[in-house]
Amino acid sequence: MGKVDIDFKSSVPVFDCNVSLGRVHTRRLVVDTPEETISAMDHVGVKSALIHNPYGVNYDPVDGNKKLIESIKGISRFIPQFTCNPSTFDLDSFSENVEINNIKAIRMEPSKQNFPFVSWIVEDCMKWIVKKQLTLFIPATDFNPDEFHNTIKMFPDSKVVLCDLHYSHVPWALPLLKSLPNLYVEISKFSISDSLVRLLNIVGETRILYGSKFPYQPMGPQLYSLHRWGISESTLKAICSENLERILGVNI
Amino acid sequence: MNIINTPVIDFHSHVGRMGNYNIIDDMDWYIKNLDAAGVDKSFVSYIFDGKASNCNDKVYDFVQKNPKRFGGFAHVTPHYMEEAIPELDRAFNKLDMKALKIYPPFYPRPVNHESWYPIFEWCNENKIPVKSHTQYGPGEHKNDDNGRPILFVDLAQRFPDINWILAHAGNMEEGRIESVKAAIECPNIYLETCSSYGDHGAIEYFVNELGDDRILYGSDLPLIDARFGVGRIVTAKISEHSKRKILGLNALKVLNLNEAEVSI
């Protein structure tokens, strides 16, 4: 009866690759401070988190990235992720800020920033991302799949993470992952039945990253779920932290 | 490890193939998924055939293959009211269904419109629980407002012998607020937890605002893996006692079942 561990906490180190920190103007979030975020991480055993600022996503990346650096207060468990809009930004000054703040990951949300993810807009930025060996995160909700596919195909040496993948994206997203060997997948919203088996069959354990989409989702459910697939400890570690550590080049 | 020693009952799952998501309704697969999640029994429905009797036959056939692990929820539609009442009679008196599942967005009028009443009058008279899809919030979801949580206040007061279960508990923040408001106002309204939009703190919000007696775990299997929904309850910052109630003990009461009937 009820073979459920009611006091769950992760058994392996966890590096959450999809956490937002800061207020939004449209609603009151349950958690919007570093302290509350740390508390939520501790509750389920998340050691570190890749953090972006929602203002940078929804409005202005320059101001959002400033807010991000201010809000994480030098907390070493938070790894900052800058947002960028390649259609409007100044690449030189952005690049300088990336260097200064030792940024390893970039986030683009093309639909929210009102540009298409096409080569004639993102080419220079993609070349720079490849040159700097940065990792690019893009939500599955934020681009035209065909445009995305054609653009990423042009940059086979890039490291790109498809995040916010939902069951409604299955018909096009799984073929996309199969087609692009440099595309990784973040699983915060991918909870369809057999979700992990489907991904393991297509991309293998090295291209799957645990993320929560906190605070829009809790950190625990996907982490709990990962511990119930009967996968080996090495696979669990790879998905929960090691894959992200490897592609970012950081140790948590 | 602190293994729960009370039943885990899934109040929300579906049968039927879904080719658009590459899903097949294979019994062995369901069992493996429930076992992995630690779920004892799952209540399934089918709502995508225009002829309700086909829906209920499909559910019945599925449940009969393993009645220990599965129970059935019936479905009828006001589109064919002339068929609905006889089908309710068949579903509950011959097919052993345990509750009615309705989906207001499939119908062009609000769920509290009088055109629904004959169905609810029958359920009220026979004390049948009614579980309804609910969703309210931003985004384009056709006809979702026809199942807004707040509409169930009217229904719960008009049909007091029905226990109303708001599936997804409104799904989004606006919907969750309305669901809690409706449940506070009406003691015969329950909230069911499955959602792919569940913010951090949603389960805690339900428990803090409403208490833990009228919250029910649901998976939305196979659209959402059963493990994920259990994880939402297990990792919430609520008491162990509340977790046990939400994961199964509350469902026993709503469905008039005892532990022996659902334990494996």
Short mmCIF file of C-alpha atoms in Angstrom, two decimals:
data_model
loop_
_atom_site.label_atom_id
_atom_site.label_comp_id
_atom_site.label_asym_id
_atom_site.label_seq_id
_atom_site.Cartn_x
_atom_site.Cartn_y
_atom_site.Cartn_z
CA MET A 1 0.00 0.00 0.00
CA GLY A 2 1.19 3.49 -0.89
CA LYS A 3 4.91 2.86 -1.53
CA VAL A 4 5.64 6.57 -1.34
CA ASP A 5 8.55 8.19 0.51
CA ILE A 6 6.72 10.94 2.31
CA ASP A 7 9.91 12.72 3.47
CA PHE A 8 11.69 12.87 0.12
CA LYS A 9 15.01 14.63 -0.37
CA SER A 10 17.37 14.08 -3.28
CA SER A 11 19.95 11.33 -2.81
CA VAL A 12 22.40 12.91 -5.29
CA PRO A 13 23.79 16.43 -5.78
CA VAL A 14 21.39 18.65 -7.71
CA PHE A 15 22.11 21.64 -9.94
CA ASP A 16 18.82 23.21 -11.04
CA CYS A 17 19.23 24.83 -14.46
CA ASN A 18 15.97 26.79 -14.61
CA VAL A 19 15.34 29.19 -11.73
CA SER A 20 13.99 32.72 -11.90
CA LEU A 21 14.77 35.17 -9.09
CA GLY A 22 13.01 38.47 -8.58
CA ARG A 23 9.62 40.10 -8.72
CA VAL A 24 7.33 40.36 -11.72
CA HIS A 25 4.84 43.20 -12.10
CA THR A 26 1.84 41.08 -13.08
CA ARG A 27 1.42 39.03 -9.94
CA ARG A 28 2.81 38.35 -6.50
CA LEU A 29 5.05 35.31 -6.62
CA VAL A 30 5.17 32.99 -3.62
CA VAL A 31 8.96 33.27 -3.63
CA ASP A 32 10.89 36.28 -4.93
CA THR A 33 13.92 36.63 -2.63
CA PRO A 34 17.30 34.86 -2.44
CA GLU A 35 16.61 33.67 1.09
CA GLU A 36 13.29 32.05 0.20
CA THR A 37 14.85 30.49 -2.88
CA ILE A 38 17.64 28.97 -0.79
CA SER A 39 15.04 27.63 1.65
CA ALA A 40 13.15 25.95 -1.19
CA MET A 41 16.41 24.47 -2.51
CA ASP A 42 17.28 23.08 0.91
CA HIS A 43 13.81 21.58 1.34
CA VAL A 44 14.36 19.04 -1.46
CA GLY A 45 18.15 18.93 -1.62
CA VAL A 46 19.07 21.28 -4.47
CA LYS A 47 22.69 22.35 -4.05
CA SER A 48 23.04 25.02 -6.74
CA ALA A 49 20.87 26.81 -9.25
CA LEU A 50 21.35 28.60 -12.55
CA ILE A 51 19.49 31.85 -11.99
CA HIS A 52 18.02 34.41 -14.36
CA ASN A 53 16.07 37.58 -13.71
CA PRO A 54 12.46 37.84 -14.98
CA TYR A 55 12.77 41.54 -15.79
CA GLY A 56 15.54 40.70 -18.20
CA VAL A 57 13.32 38.16 -19.90
CA ASN A 58 10.14 40.23 -20.04
CA TYR A 59 11.53 43.73 -20.63
CA ASP A 60 15.09 44.85 -20.72
CA PRO A 61 17.99 42.40 -20.63
CA VAL A 62 20.55 45.08 -19.67
CA ASP A 63 18.60 46.21 -16.60
CA GLY A 64 17.51 42.65 -15.87
CA ASN A 65 21.08 41.41 -15.84
CA LYS A 66 22.06 44.24 -13.48
CA LYS A 67 19.22 43.30 -11.17
CA LEU A 68 20.35 39.69 -11.35
CA ILE A 69 23.89 40.41 -10.19
CA GLU A 70 22.58 42.67 -7.40
CA SER A 71 19.99 40.16 -6.24
CA ILE A 72 22.19 37.09 -5.99
CA LYS A 73 24.39 39.00 -3.50
CA GLY A 74 27.46 36.91 -4.26
CA ILE A 75 25.77 33.73 -3.00
CA SER A 76 27.94 30.96 -4.40
CA ARG A 77 25.03 28.53 -4.75
CA PHE A 78 23.52 30.84 -7.37
CA ILE A 79 25.15 30.73 -10.82
CA PRO A 80 24.03 33.78 -12.80
CA GLN A 81 22.59 33.46 -16.28
CA PHE A 82 22.32 36.57 -18.46
CA THR A 83 19.43 37.21 -20.79
CA CYS A 84 20.01 38.81 -24.17
CA ASN A 85 18.14 40.18 -27.13
CA PRO A 86 20.41 39.86 -30.19
CA SER A 87 18.12 42.05 -32.27
CA THR A 88 18.69 45.13 -30.14
CA PHE A 89 21.75 44.68 -27.93
CA ASP A 90 25.28 45.99 -28.27
CA LEU A 91 27.36 42.85 -28.54
CA ASP A 92 30.61 44.48 -27.42
CA SER A 93 29.27 45.86 -24.16
CA PHE A 94 27.25 42.69 -23.52
CA SER A 95 30.35 40.59 -24.11
CA GLU A 96 32.31 42.75 -21.69
CA ASN A 97 29.68 42.27 -18.99
CA VAL A 98 29.67 38.54 -19.59
CA GLU A 99 33.44 38.46 -19.05
CA ILE A 100 33.35 40.64 -15.95
CA ASN A 101 30.68 38.53 -14.29
CA ASN A 102 32.08 35.18 -15.42
CA ILE A 103 28.80 34.25 -17.10
CA LYS A 104 28.60 30.74 -18.55
CA ALA A 105 25.02 30.60 -19.79
CA ILE A 106 22.83 32.92 -21.86
CA ARG A 107 19.06 32.94 -22.03
CA MET A 108 17.02 34.07 -25.03
CA GLU A 109 13.24 34.28 -25.06
CA PRO A 110 12.58 35.41 -28.63
CA SER A 111 8.77 35.62 -28.52
CA LYS A 112 8.78 37.62 -25.30
CA GLN A 113 11.47 39.91 -26.72
CA ASN A 114 9.58 40.16 -30.02
CA PHE A 115 12.11 38.81 -32.52
CA PRO A 116 12.17 35.64 -34.63
CA PHE A 117 14.96 33.13 -34.03
CA VAL A 118 16.37 33.35 -37.56
CA SER A 119 19.94 33.55 -38.80
CA TRP A 120 19.64 37.08 -40.18
CA ILE A 121 19.00 38.27 -36.62
CA VAL A 122 20.94 35.91 -34.37
CA GLU A 123 23.93 34.94 -36.54
CA ASP A 124 26.49 37.30 -35.02
CA CYS A 125 25.35 36.48 -31.53
CA MET A 126 25.47 32.74 -32.22
CA LYS A 127 29.00 33.01 -33.59
CA TRP A 128 30.02 34.83 -30.46
CA ILE A 129 28.29 32.26 -28.22
CA VAL A 130 30.17 29.46 -29.97
CA LYS A 131 33.47 31.32 -29.78
CA LYS A 132 33.07 31.96 -26.05
CA GLN A 133 31.84 28.39 -25.45
CA LEU A 134 28.72 29.66 -23.70
CA THR A 135 25.54 27.63 -23.38
CA LEU A 136 22.31 29.07 -24.77
CA PHE A 137 18.93 28.34 -23.13
CA ILE A 138 15.70 28.88 -25.09
CA PRO A 139 12.14 27.96 -23.98
CA ALA A 140 10.21 25.69 -26.33
CA THR A 141 7.35 28.18 -26.17
CA ASP A 142 9.39 30.99 -27.70
CA PHE A 143 10.20 30.16 -31.31
CA ASN A 144 8.97 28.76 -34.55
CA PRO A 145 10.33 25.17 -34.63
CA ASP A 146 11.32 25.31 -38.29
CA GLU A 147 13.18 28.60 -37.89
CA PHE A 148 14.88 27.28 -34.78
CA HIS A 149 15.91 24.05 -36.49
CA ASN A 150 17.34 25.83 -39.52
CA THR A 151 19.27 28.29 -37.39
CA ILE A 152 20.79 25.83 -34.94
CA LYS A 153 21.78 23.56 -37.85
CA MET A 154 24.09 26.37 -38.95
CA PHE A 155 25.94 26.24 -35.62
CA PRO A 156 26.74 22.59 -34.93
CA ASP A 157 29.37 23.54 -32.36
CA SER A 158 26.95 25.52 -30.23
CA LYS A 159 25.55 24.16 -26.97
CA VAL A 160 21.83 24.86 -26.80
CA VAL A 161 19.30 23.84 -24.15
CA LEU A 162 15.63 23.50 -25.00
CA CYS A 163 13.75 24.39 -21.82
CA ASP A 164 10.10 24.51 -20.68
CA LEU A 165 9.31 21.52 -22.91
CA HIS A 166 5.62 20.56 -22.39
CA TYR A 167 3.66 17.51 -23.47
CA SER A 168 1.92 19.59 -26.11
CA HIS A 169 5.31 20.04 -27.81
CA VAL A 170 5.93 16.32 -28.22
CA PRO A 171 5.01 16.00 -31.93
CA TRP A 172 7.71 18.44 -33.05
CA ALA A 173 10.13 18.69 -30.12
CA LEU A 174 11.21 15.05 -29.98
CA PRO A 175 12.09 14.98 -33.72
CA LEU A 176 13.90 18.29 -33.17
CA LEU A 177 16.01 16.77 -30.42
CA LYS A 178 16.75 13.80 -32.62
CA SER A 179 17.81 16.03 -35.49
CA LEU A 180 20.14 18.33 -33.54
CA PRO A 181 22.94 16.51 -31.66
CA ASN A 182 24.03 19.75 -29.98
CA LEU A 183 20.57 20.31 -28.47
CA TYR A 184 20.09 19.47 -24.78
CA VAL A 185 16.76 19.29 -23.01
CA GLU A 186 15.62 20.71 -19.67
CA ILE A 187 12.74 18.78 -18.11
CA SER A 188 10.93 21.05 -15.64
CA LYS A 189 7.62 20.94 -17.52
CA PHE A 190 8.12 17.65 -19.32
CA SER A 191 6.00 15.37 -17.18
CA ILE A 192 4.13 13.38 -19.84
CA SER A 193 3.93 9.67 -19.18
CA ASP A 194 7.19 7.91 -20.04
CA SER A 195 8.81 11.32 -20.28
CA LEU A 196 12.27 10.21 -19.20
CA VAL A 197 12.19 6.99 -21.22
CA ARG A 198 11.25 8.95 -24.34
CA LEU A 199 14.14 11.34 -23.83
CA LEU A 200 16.68 8.65 -22.95
CA ASN A 201 15.75 6.81 -26.14
CA ILE A 202 16.27 9.89 -28.27
CA VAL A 203 19.12 11.87 -26.72
CA GLY A 204 20.68 9.56 -24.12
CA GLU A 205 21.55 10.48 -20.56
CA THR A 206 24.20 13.08 -21.45
CA ARG A 207 21.77 15.60 -22.94
CA ILE A 208 19.07 15.67 -20.26
CA LEU A 209 19.15 18.38 -17.59
CA TYR A 210 17.11 18.67 -14.42
CA GLY A 211 15.37 22.03 -14.06
CA SER A 212 12.40 23.19 -12.04
CA LYS A 213 11.17 26.47 -13.55
CA PHE A 214 11.03 27.74 -9.99
CA PRO A 215 9.11 29.63 -8.64
CA TYR A 216 6.50 29.10 -11.35
CA GLN A 217 6.75 25.45 -10.42
CA PRO A 218 8.07 23.78 -7.27
CA MET A 219 11.52 22.18 -7.30
CA GLY A 220 10.40 18.90 -5.80
CA PRO A 221 8.01 17.05 -8.14
CA GLN A 222 10.34 16.45 -11.08
CA LEU A 223 13.18 15.65 -8.69
CA TYR A 224 10.99 13.15 -6.83
CA SER A 225 9.93 11.70 -10.16
CA LEU A 226 13.54 11.27 -11.30
CA HIS A 227 14.24 9.18 -8.22
CA ARG A 228 11.38 6.80 -9.12
CA TRP A 229 12.37 5.74 -12.64
CA GLY A 230 14.64 2.91 -11.61
CA ILE A 231 17.59 4.49 -13.43
CA SER A 232 21.17 3.91 -12.27
CA GLU A 233 22.76 6.28 -9.80
CA SER A 234 25.22 7.40 -12.46
CA THR A 235 22.38 8.35 -14.81
CA LEU A 236 20.56 10.11 -11.99
CA LYS A 237 23.70 12.09 -11.15
CA ALA A 238 24.26 12.97 -14.79
CA ILE A 239 20.75 14.37 -15.17
CA CYS A 240 20.60 16.07 -11.79
CA SER A 241 23.94 17.89 -11.93
CA GLU A 242 26.85 16.48 -13.91
CA ASN A 243 25.58 17.25 -17.40
CA LEU A 244 25.02 20.88 -16.50
CA GLU A 245 28.37 21.12 -14.74
CA ARG A 246 30.04 19.75 -17.84
CA ILE A 247 28.44 22.01 -20.42
CA LEU A 248 28.86 25.12 -18.26
CA GLY A 249 32.36 24.15 -17.16
CA VAL A 250 31.62 24.68 -13.46
CA ASN A 251 31.76 22.45 -10.41
CA ILE A 252 29.09 22.88 -7.77
CA MET B 1 12.91 6.94 3.97
CA ASN B 2 9.51 7.32 5.54
CA ILE B 3 7.18 5.10 3.52
CA ILE B 4 3.51 6.03 3.67
CA ASN B 5 1.32 3.30 5.15
CA THR B 6 -2.01 4.58 3.94
CA PRO B 7 -3.59 4.16 0.49
CA VAL B 8 -2.61 6.31 -2.44
CA ILE B 9 -5.55 6.93 -4.75
CA ASP B 10 -5.36 8.71 -8.08
CA PHE B 11 -8.58 10.64 -8.62
CA HIS B 12 -7.84 11.72 -12.20
CA SER B 13 -6.60 9.61 -15.06
CA HIS B 14 -7.64 8.77 -18.58
CA VAL B 15 -7.79 5.79 -20.90
CA GLY B 16 -7.72 5.72 -24.68
CA ARG B 17 -5.06 6.15 -27.31
CA MET B 18 -3.69 9.65 -27.90
CA GLY B 19 -1.79 9.45 -31.15
CA ASN B 20 -1.06 13.16 -31.05
CA TYR B 21 1.16 12.52 -28.02
CA ASN B 22 2.25 9.02 -28.97
CA ILE B 23 0.32 7.50 -26.07
CA ILE B 24 -1.31 4.06 -26.08
CA ASP B 25 -3.56 2.73 -23.32
CA ASP B 26 -1.72 -0.46 -22.56
CA MET B 27 -2.78 -1.97 -19.23
CA ASP B 28 0.69 -3.31 -18.33
CA TRP B 29 2.18 0.10 -18.93
CA TYR B 30 -0.36 1.74 -16.61
CA ILE B 31 0.40 -0.76 -13.88
CA LYS B 32 4.13 -0.13 -14.15
CA ASN B 33 3.57 3.59 -13.96
CA LEU B 34 1.30 3.36 -10.92
CA ASP B 35 3.74 1.00 -9.21
CA ALA B 36 6.64 3.36 -9.85
CA ALA B 37 4.64 6.24 -8.41
CA GLY B 38 3.40 4.22 -5.43
CA VAL B 39 -0.26 4.55 -6.40
CA ASP B 40 -2.64 1.82 -5.24
CA LYS B 41 -5.68 2.60 -7.34
CA SER B 42 -6.45 4.95 -10.20
CA PHE B 43 -9.86 6.17 -11.34
CA VAL B 44 -10.05 6.53 -15.10
CA SER B 45 -12.44 8.21 -17.50
CA TYR B 46 -12.78 8.75 -21.23
CA ILE B 47 -14.36 11.92 -22.63
CA PHE B 48 -13.38 12.19 -26.28
CA ASP B 49 -16.10 10.19 -28.04
CA GLY B 50 -19.27 12.08 -28.97
CA LYS B 51 -21.33 9.09 -27.94
CA ALA B 52 -21.09 8.86 -24.17
CA SER B 53 -21.95 5.16 -24.08
CA ASN B 54 -18.82 4.49 -26.15
CA CYS B 55 -16.79 6.42 -23.58
CA ASN B 56 -18.24 4.45 -20.71
CA ASP B 57 -17.87 1.11 -22.45
CA LYS B 58 -14.21 1.87 -23.04
CA VAL B 59 -13.71 2.71 -19.38
CA TYR B 60 -15.64 -0.34 -18.22
CA ASP B 61 -13.63 -2.69 -20.46
CA PHE B 62 -10.38 -1.21 -19.20
CA VAL B 63 -11.36 -1.43 -15.54
CA GLN B 64 -12.58 -5.00 -15.87
CA LYS B 65 -9.10 -6.11 -16.85
CA ASN B 66 -7.85 -5.14 -13.39
CA PRO B 67 -10.59 -3.90 -11.04
CA LYS B 68 -8.24 -4.03 -8.07
CA ARG B 69 -6.06 -1.27 -9.51
CA PHE B 70 -8.63 0.71 -11.47
CA GLY B 71 -12.05 2.19 -11.02
CA GLY B 72 -14.25 3.97 -13.52
CA PHE B 73 -15.73 7.45 -13.74
CA ALA B 74 -18.59 7.87 -16.20
CA HIS B 75 -19.05 10.61 -18.77
CA VAL B 76 -22.19 12.10 -20.33
CA THR B 77 -22.76 15.26 -22.35
CA PRO B 78 -25.66 17.72 -22.51
CA HIS B 79 -25.22 17.79 -26.30
CA TYR B 80 -27.37 14.63 -26.32
CA MET B 81 -29.53 15.07 -23.26
CA GLU B 82 -31.99 12.50 -24.54
CA GLU B 83 -29.21 9.92 -24.14
CA ALA B 84 -27.64 11.33 -20.99
CA ILE B 85 -30.10 10.19 -18.32
CA PRO B 86 -30.45 6.60 -19.57
CA GLU B 87 -26.69 6.47 -19.88
CA LEU B 88 -26.22 7.69 -16.31
CA ASP B 89 -28.54 4.94 -15.16
CA ARG B 90 -26.57 2.35 -17.13
CA ALA B 91 -23.18 3.68 -16.05
CA PHE B 92 -23.90 3.67 -12.33
CA ASN B 93 -26.28 0.74 -12.03
CA LYS B 94 -24.69 -1.66 -14.51
CA LEU B 95 -21.12 -0.53 -15.13
CA ASP B 96 -20.26 0.24 -11.48
CA MET B 97 -18.93 3.73 -12.13
CA LYS B 98 -17.97 5.67 -9.01
CA ALA B 99 -18.33 9.30 -10.13
CA LEU B 100 -19.28 11.40 -13.14
CA LYS B 101 -16.62 13.28 -15.12
CA ILE B 102 -17.77 16.33 -17.08
CA TYR B 103 -15.85 18.69 -19.32
CA PRO B 104 -17.60 22.09 -19.61
CA PRO B 105 -15.35 23.50 -22.40
CA PHE B 106 -16.88 20.92 -24.75
CA TYR B 107 -20.27 22.62 -24.38
CA PRO B 108 -21.12 26.18 -25.46
CA ARG B 109 -22.88 27.24 -22.26
CA PRO B 110 -21.63 27.73 -18.68
CA VAL B 111 -21.70 24.67 -16.47
CA ASN B 112 -24.36 26.25 -14.26
CA HIS B 113 -26.69 26.88 -17.20
CA GLU B 114 -30.05 25.18 -16.79
CA SER B 115 -29.41 23.01 -19.83
CA TRP B 116 -27.06 20.98 -17.62
CA TYR B 117 -29.63 20.57 -14.83
CA PRO B 118 -31.20 17.21 -15.77
CA ILE B 119 -27.78 15.57 -15.43
CA PHE B 120 -27.11 17.18 -12.08
CA GLU B 121 -30.63 16.47 -10.82
CA TRP B 122 -30.05 12.79 -11.49
CA CYS B 123 -26.66 12.86 -9.73
CA ASN B 124 -28.10 14.79 -6.80
CA GLU B 125 -30.92 12.31 -6.39
CA ASN B 126 -28.49 9.40 -6.54
CA LYS B 127 -25.72 11.12 -4.53
CA ILE B 128 -23.16 10.68 -7.29
CA PRO B 129 -19.93 12.75 -7.02
CA VAL B 130 -19.31 14.98 -10.04
CA LYS B 131 -15.76 15.80 -11.11
CA SER B 132 -15.41 18.65 -13.57
CA HIS B 133 -12.48 20.01 -15.53
CA THR B 134 -11.80 23.55 -14.30
CA GLN B 135 -9.42 26.12 -15.65
CA TYR B 136 -9.39 29.87 -15.35
CA GLY B 137 -6.61 32.31 -16.12
CA PRO B 138 -4.67 33.97 -18.94
CA GLY B 139 -4.25 32.38 -22.34
CA GLU B 140 -6.46 31.21 -25.15
CA HIS B 141 -8.29 28.10 -24.07
CA LYS B 142 -11.55 27.70 -25.93
CA ASN B 143 -14.64 27.80 -23.70
CA ASP B 144 -12.63 27.38 -20.48
CA ASP B 145 -14.73 30.06 -18.83
CA ASN B 146 -17.70 27.68 -19.10
CA GLY B 147 -16.06 25.71 -16.31
CA ARG B 148 -14.77 28.56 -14.15
CA PRO B 149 -14.41 27.40 -10.56
CA ILE B 150 -16.66 30.11 -9.19
CA LEU B 151 -19.64 28.77 -11.18
CA PHE B 152 -19.66 25.73 -8.94
CA VAL B 153 -20.82 27.75 -5.94
CA ASP B 154 -24.20 28.07 -7.60
CA LEU B 155 -24.24 24.38 -8.48
CA ALA B 156 -23.05 23.18 -5.08
CA GLN B 157 -25.83 25.16 -3.38
CA ARG B 158 -28.48 24.15 -5.90
CA PHE B 159 -27.48 20.46 -5.80
CA PRO B 160 -26.30 19.92 -2.21
CA ASP B 161 -26.21 16.11 -2.30
CA ILE B 162 -23.51 16.11 -4.94
CA ASN B 163 -19.87 16.25 -3.88
CA TRP B 164 -18.31 18.49 -6.55
CA ILE B 165 -14.67 17.87 -7.38
CA LEU B 166 -12.91 20.69 -9.21
CA ALA B 167 -10.32 18.92 -11.35
CA HIS B 168 -7.03 20.85 -11.62
CA ALA B 169 -8.43 23.19 -8.93
CA GLY B 170 -8.65 25.94 -11.51
CA ASN B 171 -5.22 25.08 -12.95
CA MET B 172 -3.79 28.63 -12.95
CA GLU B 173 -3.35 31.16 -10.17
CA GLU B 174 -6.62 32.97 -10.91
CA GLY B 175 -8.39 29.62 -11.07
CA ARG B 176 -6.82 28.41 -7.84
CA ILE B 177 -8.01 31.53 -6.01
CA GLU B 178 -11.54 31.00 -7.31
CA SER B 179 -11.44 27.30 -6.46
CA VAL B 180 -10.46 27.95 -2.88
CA LYS B 181 -13.09 30.67 -2.59
CA ALA B 182 -15.74 28.28 -3.93
CA ALA B 183 -14.67 25.47 -1.61
CA ILE B 184 -14.63 27.73 1.45
CA GLU B 185 -18.17 28.82 0.63
CA CYS B 186 -19.48 25.30 -0.08
CA PRO B 187 -18.62 22.28 2.07
CA ASN B 188 -19.51 19.93 -0.80
CA ILE B 189 -16.77 21.29 -3.08
CA TYR B 190 -13.42 19.45 -3.27
CA LEU B 191 -10.19 20.37 -5.05
CA GLU B 192 -8.17 17.93 -7.12
CA THR B 193 -4.50 18.64 -7.65
CA CYS B 194 -3.24 17.55 -11.08
CA SER B 195 -1.84 20.35 -13.21
CA SER B 196 0.97 21.16 -15.57
CA TYR B 197 0.73 24.78 -14.42
CA GLY B 198 1.18 24.24 -10.68
CA ASP B 199 3.18 27.07 -9.16
CA HIS B 200 5.53 26.58 -6.27
CA GLY B 201 3.41 26.77 -3.14
CA ALA B 202 0.10 25.79 -4.77
CA ILE B 203 -0.47 22.73 -2.57
CA GLU B 204 0.52 24.69 0.53
CA TYR B 205 -1.93 27.43 -0.50
CA PHE B 206 -4.79 24.93 -0.70
CA VAL B 207 -4.01 23.45 2.70
CA ASN B 208 -3.43 26.77 4.42
CA GLU B 209 -6.60 28.36 3.04
CA LEU B 210 -8.99 25.42 2.99
CA GLY B 211 -7.58 22.81 5.33
CA ASP B 212 -6.62 19.30 4.29
CA ASP B 213 -9.97 17.47 4.30
CA ARG B 214 -11.15 18.36 0.80
CA ILE B 215 -8.04 18.09 -1.35
CA LEU B 216 -7.55 15.05 -3.57
CA TYR B 217 -4.47 13.79 -5.38
CA GLY B 218 -4.87 13.31 -9.14
CA SER B 219 -2.31 12.44 -11.80
CA ASP B 220 -3.84 13.24 -15.21
CA LEU B 221 -2.19 10.06 -16.40
CA PRO B 222 -1.13 9.47 -19.15
CA LEU B 223 -0.76 13.15 -20.11
CA ILE B 224 1.17 13.65 -16.88
CA ASP B 225 3.21 10.88 -15.31
CA ALA B 226 1.82 9.64 -12.00
CA ARG B 227 5.19 10.16 -10.28
CA PHE B 228 5.11 13.88 -10.96
CA GLY B 229 1.76 14.44 -9.26
CA VAL B 230 2.70 12.36 -6.23
CA GLY B 231 5.89 14.41 -6.05
CA ARG B 232 3.85 17.61 -5.84
CA ILE B 233 2.21 16.35 -2.66
CA VAL B 234 5.21 14.61 -1.11
CA THR B 235 7.55 17.60 -1.51
CA ALA B 236 5.05 20.24 -0.40
CA LYS B 237 5.71 21.95 2.92
CA ILE B 238 2.67 20.46 4.67
CA SER B 239 2.33 17.96 7.49
CA GLU B 240 2.68 14.21 7.03
CA HIS B 241 -0.91 13.86 8.13
CA SER B 242 -2.05 16.24 5.39
CA LYS B 243 -0.03 14.35 2.80
CA ARG B 244 -1.73 11.08 3.73
CA LYS B 245 -5.16 12.63 3.52
CA ILE B 246 -4.53 14.25 0.15
CA LEU B 247 -2.85 11.21 -1.33
CA GLY B 248 -5.68 8.85 -0.49
CA LEU B 249 -7.60 9.07 2.74
CA ASN B 250 -9.85 11.88 1.50
CA ALA B 251 -10.65 9.97 -1.69
CA LEU B 252 -11.82 6.98 0.35
CA LYS B 253 -14.45 9.19 1.98
CA VAL B 254 -15.63 10.85 -1.22
CA LEU B 255 -16.02 7.52 -3.01
CA ASN B 256 -17.34 5.62 0.03
CA LEU B 257 -14.57 3.05 -0.15
CA ASN B 258 -12.62 1.32 2.61
CA GLU B 259 -8.89 0.68 2.71
CA ALA B 260 -9.27 -3.02 1.96
CA GLU B 261 -11.01 -2.22 -1.33
CA VAL B 262 -8.11 -0.19 -2.64
CA SER B 263 -4.97 -1.59 -1.01
CA ILE B 264 -2.67 -3.82 -3.02
#
